[in-house]
Tab-separated table of C-alpha atoms in Angstrom:
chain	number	residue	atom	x	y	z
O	1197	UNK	CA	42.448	41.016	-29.151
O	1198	UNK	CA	43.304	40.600	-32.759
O	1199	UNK	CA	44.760	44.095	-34.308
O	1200	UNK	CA	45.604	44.836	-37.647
O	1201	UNK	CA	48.365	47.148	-38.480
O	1202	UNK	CA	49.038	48.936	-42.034
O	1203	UNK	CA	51.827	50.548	-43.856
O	1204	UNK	CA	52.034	53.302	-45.102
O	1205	UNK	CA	48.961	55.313	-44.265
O	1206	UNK	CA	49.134	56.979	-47.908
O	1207	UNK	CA	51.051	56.472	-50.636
O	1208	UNK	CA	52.087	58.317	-53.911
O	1209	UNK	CA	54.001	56.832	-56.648
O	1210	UNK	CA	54.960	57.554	-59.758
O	1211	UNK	CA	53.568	55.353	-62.860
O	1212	UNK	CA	56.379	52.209	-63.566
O	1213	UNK	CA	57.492	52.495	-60.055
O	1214	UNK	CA	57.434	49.322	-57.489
O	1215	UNK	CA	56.161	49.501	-54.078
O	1216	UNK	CA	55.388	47.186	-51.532
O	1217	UNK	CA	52.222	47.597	-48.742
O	1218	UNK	CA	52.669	45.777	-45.867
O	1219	UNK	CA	50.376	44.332	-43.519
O	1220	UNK	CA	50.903	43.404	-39.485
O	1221	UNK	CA	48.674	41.065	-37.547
O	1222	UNK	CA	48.926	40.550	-33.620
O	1223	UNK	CA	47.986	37.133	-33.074
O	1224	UNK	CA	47.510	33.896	-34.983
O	1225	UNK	CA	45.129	34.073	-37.628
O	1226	UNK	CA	43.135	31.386	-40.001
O	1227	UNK	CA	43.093	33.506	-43.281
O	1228	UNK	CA	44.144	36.703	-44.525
O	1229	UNK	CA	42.358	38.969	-47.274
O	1230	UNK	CA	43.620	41.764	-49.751
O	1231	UNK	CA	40.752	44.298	-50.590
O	1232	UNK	CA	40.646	47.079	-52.946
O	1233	UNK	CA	38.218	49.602	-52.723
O	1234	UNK	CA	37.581	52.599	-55.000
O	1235	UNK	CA	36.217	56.418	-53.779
O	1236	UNK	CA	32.277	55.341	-52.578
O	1237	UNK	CA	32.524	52.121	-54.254
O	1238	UNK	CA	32.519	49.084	-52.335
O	1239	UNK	CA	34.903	45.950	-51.496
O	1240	UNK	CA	37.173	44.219	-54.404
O	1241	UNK	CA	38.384	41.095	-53.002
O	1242	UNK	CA	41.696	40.904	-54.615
O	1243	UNK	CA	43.251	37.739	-53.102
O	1244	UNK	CA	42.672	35.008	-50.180
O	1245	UNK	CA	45.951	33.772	-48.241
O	1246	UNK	CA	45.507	30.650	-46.370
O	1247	UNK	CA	48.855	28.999	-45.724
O	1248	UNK	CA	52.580	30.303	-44.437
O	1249	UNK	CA	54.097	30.786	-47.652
O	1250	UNK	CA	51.228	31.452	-49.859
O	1251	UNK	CA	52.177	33.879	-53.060
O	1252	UNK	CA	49.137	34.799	-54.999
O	1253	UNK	CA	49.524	37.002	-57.786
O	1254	UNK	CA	47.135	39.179	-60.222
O	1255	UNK	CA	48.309	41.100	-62.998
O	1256	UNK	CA	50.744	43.583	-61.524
O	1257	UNK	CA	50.068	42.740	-57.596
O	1258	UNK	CA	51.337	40.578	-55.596
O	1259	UNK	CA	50.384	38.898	-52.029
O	1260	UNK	CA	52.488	37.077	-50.043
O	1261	UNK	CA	52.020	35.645	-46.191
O	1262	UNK	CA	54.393	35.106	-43.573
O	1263	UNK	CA	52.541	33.526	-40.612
O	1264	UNK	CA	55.512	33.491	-38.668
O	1265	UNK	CA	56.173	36.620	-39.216
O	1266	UNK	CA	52.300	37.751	-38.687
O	1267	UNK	CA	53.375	39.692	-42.069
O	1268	UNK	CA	51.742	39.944	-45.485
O	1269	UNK	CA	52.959	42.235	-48.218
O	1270	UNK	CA	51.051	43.795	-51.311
O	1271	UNK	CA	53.523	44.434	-54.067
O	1272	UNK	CA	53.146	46.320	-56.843
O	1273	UNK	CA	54.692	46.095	-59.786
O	1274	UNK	CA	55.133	48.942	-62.583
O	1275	UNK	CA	52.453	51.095	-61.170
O	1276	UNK	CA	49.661	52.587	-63.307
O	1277	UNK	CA	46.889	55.010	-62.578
O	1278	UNK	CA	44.202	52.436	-62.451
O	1279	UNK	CA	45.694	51.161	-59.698
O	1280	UNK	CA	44.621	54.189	-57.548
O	1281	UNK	CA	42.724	52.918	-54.799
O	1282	UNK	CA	42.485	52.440	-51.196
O	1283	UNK	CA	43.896	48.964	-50.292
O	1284	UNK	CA	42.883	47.028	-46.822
O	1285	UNK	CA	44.075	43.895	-45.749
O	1286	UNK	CA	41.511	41.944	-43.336
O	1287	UNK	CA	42.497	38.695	-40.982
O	1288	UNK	CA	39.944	36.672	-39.614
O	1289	UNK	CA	41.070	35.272	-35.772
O	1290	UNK	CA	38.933	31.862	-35.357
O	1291	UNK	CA	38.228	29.150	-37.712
O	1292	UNK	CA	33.949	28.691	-37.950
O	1293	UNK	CA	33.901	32.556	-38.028
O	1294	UNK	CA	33.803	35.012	-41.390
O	1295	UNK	CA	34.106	38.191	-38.909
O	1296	UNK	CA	37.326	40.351	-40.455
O	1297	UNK	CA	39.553	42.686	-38.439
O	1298	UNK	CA	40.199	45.327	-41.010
O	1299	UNK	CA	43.781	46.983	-41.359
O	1300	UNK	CA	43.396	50.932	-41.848
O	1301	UNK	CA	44.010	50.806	-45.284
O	1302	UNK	CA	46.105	52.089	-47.582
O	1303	UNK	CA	45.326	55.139	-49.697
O	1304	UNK	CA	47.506	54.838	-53.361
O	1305	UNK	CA	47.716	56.946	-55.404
O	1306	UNK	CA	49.566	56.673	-59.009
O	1307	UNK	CA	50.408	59.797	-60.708
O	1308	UNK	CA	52.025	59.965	-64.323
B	215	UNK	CA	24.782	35.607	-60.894
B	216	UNK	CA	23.803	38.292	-59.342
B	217	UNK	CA	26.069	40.114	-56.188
B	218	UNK	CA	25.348	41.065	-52.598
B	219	UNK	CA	22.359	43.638	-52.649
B	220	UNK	CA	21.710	46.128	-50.299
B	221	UNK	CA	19.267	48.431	-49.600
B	222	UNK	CA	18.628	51.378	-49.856
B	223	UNK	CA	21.509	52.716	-51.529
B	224	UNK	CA	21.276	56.010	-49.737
B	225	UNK	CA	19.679	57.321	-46.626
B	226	UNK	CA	18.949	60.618	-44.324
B	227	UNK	CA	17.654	60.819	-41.155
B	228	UNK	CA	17.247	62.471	-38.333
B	229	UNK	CA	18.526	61.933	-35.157
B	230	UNK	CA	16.687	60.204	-32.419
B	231	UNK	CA	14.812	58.059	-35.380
B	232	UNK	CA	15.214	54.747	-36.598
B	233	UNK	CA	16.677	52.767	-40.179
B	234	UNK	CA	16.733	49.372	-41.270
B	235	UNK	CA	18.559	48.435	-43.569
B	236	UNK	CA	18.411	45.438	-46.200
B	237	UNK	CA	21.202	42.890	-47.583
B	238	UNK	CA	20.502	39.998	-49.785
B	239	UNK	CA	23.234	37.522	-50.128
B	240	UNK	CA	24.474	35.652	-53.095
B	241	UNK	CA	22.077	32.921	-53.944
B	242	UNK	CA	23.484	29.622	-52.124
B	243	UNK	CA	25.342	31.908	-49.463
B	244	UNK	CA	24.343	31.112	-46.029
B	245	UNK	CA	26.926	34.116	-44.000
B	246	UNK	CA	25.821	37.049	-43.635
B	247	UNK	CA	28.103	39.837	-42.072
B	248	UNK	CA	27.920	43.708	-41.400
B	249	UNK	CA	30.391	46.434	-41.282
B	250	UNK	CA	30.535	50.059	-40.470
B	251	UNK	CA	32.650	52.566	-42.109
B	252	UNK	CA	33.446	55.704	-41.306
B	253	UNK	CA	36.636	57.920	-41.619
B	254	UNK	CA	37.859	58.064	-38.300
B	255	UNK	CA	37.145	54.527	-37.494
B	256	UNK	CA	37.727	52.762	-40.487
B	257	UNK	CA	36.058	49.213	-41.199
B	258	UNK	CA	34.314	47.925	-37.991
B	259	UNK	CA	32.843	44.575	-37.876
B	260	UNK	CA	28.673	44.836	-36.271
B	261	UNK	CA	27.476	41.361	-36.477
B	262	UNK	CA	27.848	38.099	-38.157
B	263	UNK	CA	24.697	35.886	-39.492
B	264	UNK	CA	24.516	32.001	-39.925
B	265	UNK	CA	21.134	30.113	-40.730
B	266	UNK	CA	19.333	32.698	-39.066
B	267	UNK	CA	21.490	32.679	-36.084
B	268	UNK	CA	24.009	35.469	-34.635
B	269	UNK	CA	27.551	33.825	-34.289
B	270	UNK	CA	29.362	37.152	-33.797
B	271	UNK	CA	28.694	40.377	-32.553
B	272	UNK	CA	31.435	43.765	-32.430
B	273	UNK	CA	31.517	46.037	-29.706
B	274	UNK	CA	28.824	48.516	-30.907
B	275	UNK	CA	25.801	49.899	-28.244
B	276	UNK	CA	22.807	47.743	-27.867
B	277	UNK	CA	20.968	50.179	-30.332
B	278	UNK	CA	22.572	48.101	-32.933
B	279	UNK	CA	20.793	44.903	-33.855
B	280	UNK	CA	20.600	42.386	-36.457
B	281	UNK	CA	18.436	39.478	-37.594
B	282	UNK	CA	18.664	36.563	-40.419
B	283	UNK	CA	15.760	35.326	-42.132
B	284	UNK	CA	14.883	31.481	-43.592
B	285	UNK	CA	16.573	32.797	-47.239
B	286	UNK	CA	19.532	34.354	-45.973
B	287	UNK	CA	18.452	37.889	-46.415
B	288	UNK	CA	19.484	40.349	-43.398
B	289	UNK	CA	18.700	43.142	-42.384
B	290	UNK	CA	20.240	45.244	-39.519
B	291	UNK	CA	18.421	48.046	-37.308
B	292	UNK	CA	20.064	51.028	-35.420
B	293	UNK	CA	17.361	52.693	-33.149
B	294	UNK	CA	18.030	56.581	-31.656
B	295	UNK	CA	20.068	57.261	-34.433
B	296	UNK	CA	23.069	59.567	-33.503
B	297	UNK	CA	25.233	61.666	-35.578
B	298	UNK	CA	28.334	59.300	-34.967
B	299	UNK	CA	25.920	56.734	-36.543
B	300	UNK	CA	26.357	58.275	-40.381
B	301	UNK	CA	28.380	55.754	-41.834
B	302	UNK	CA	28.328	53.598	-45.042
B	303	UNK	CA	27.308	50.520	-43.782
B	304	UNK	CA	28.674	47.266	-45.557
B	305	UNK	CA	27.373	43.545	-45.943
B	306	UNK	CA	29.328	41.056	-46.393
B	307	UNK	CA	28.022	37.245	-47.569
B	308	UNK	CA	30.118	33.826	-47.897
B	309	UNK	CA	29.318	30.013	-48.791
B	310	UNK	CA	30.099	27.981	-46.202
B	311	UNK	CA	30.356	30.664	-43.479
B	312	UNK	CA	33.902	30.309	-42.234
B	313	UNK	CA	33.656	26.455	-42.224
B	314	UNK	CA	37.190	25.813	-43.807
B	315	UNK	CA	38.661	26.015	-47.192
B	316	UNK	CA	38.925	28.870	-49.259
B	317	UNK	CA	36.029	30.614	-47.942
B	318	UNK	CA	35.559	34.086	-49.425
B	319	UNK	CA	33.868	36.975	-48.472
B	320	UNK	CA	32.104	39.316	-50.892
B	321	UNK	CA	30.490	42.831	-50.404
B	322	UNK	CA	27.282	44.867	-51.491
B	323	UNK	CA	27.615	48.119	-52.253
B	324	UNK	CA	26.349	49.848	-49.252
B	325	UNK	CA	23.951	51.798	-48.247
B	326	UNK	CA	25.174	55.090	-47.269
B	327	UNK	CA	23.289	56.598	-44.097
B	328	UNK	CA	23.067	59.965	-42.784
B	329	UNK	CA	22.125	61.532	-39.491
B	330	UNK	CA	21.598	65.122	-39.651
């Protein structure tokens, strides 16, 4: 069964600080996802990751996948308040299938 | 162009009755897929829709169902409601419905159910 681990649970950072998010899968997946989701708001999609090696970036976050490694990082860059949010990553198992596996998300938080 | 719809937006009901509950896809999107969230469980995936047929279902109770029509539109159904059941409940639509490529996934806003 395809699991989805997340890390850290919650995280607080100060504004212009870096942090990375990272994101565990158990077995070998077909794509991974980066969501962003705001308090009773829906889904974001942020970025797609299809291939080992894939780097996608959007203003001051980065994604990055490791299928080796079953690892992909968020990174983010200067952190500003906007940014608070509650970040999943999602892997889908099979190709000819859209169903996700959801990571437990990450819960930022920027403060000045 | 306009997003994934769902509705209602918002809903309250008692236990032991029944919802449905509406999503219309992005015009041209063909995948239709549902998700439950709720605090202790986080995202959980309920079924997945392609021309009108089920491809995937999670491990929810039987008292969970689905169905696709002809225009993509889906709607879901959860009979005997329970408390556990209050949830925002997600849908999800795509292109090409997992068939390759960069196939991406995008969400309605939910519709928010309660179970008193």
């Amino acid at each position: 069964e395809l699991k989805v681990e997340q890390n850290p649970l919650f995280l607080s950072m100060q504004e212009g600080k870096n942090y990375t998010i990272y994101c565990n899968y158990s077995t070998t997946s077909d794509r991974l996802y980066w969501y962003r989701q705001d308090p009773g708001k829906s889904l974001e999609s942020l970025f797609v990751l299809l291939s080992n090696g894939a780097v996608k970036q959007e203003g001051r976050l980065m994604a990055s996948l490791d299928t080796k490694a079953r690892l992909s990082t968020l990174h983010i860059t200067a952190a500003v308040h906007d940014l608070s949010a509650t970040y999943f990553c999602a892997v889908t198992r099979v190709y000819n299938t859209d169903k996700l596996i959801f990571g437990t998300g990450t819960r930022l938080q920027v403060f000045p | 162009k306009a997003g994934v719809t769902q509705t209602p937006r918002y809903l309250i009901k008692t236990r032991g009755q029944q919802v449905t509950l509406s999503c219309s896809p992005i015009s041209g999107h063909r995948s239709v897929s549902w998700y439950q969230q709720t605090p202790g469980q986080g995202l959980q995936f309920l079924f997945e829709y392609f021309s009108e047929t089920q491809r995937n279902k999670g491990n929810f109770p039987g008292r969970f169902s689905g169905r696709q029509f002809s225009n993509s539109r889906s709607e879901m159904n959860v009979s005997t409601l329970e408390l556990g059941d209050s949830a925002l409940y997600l849908c999800a639509s795509s292109f090409i419905g997992g068939l390759g490529g960069n196939t991406e996934a995008f969400f309605g806003q939910g519709t928010r159910l309660t179970v008193v």
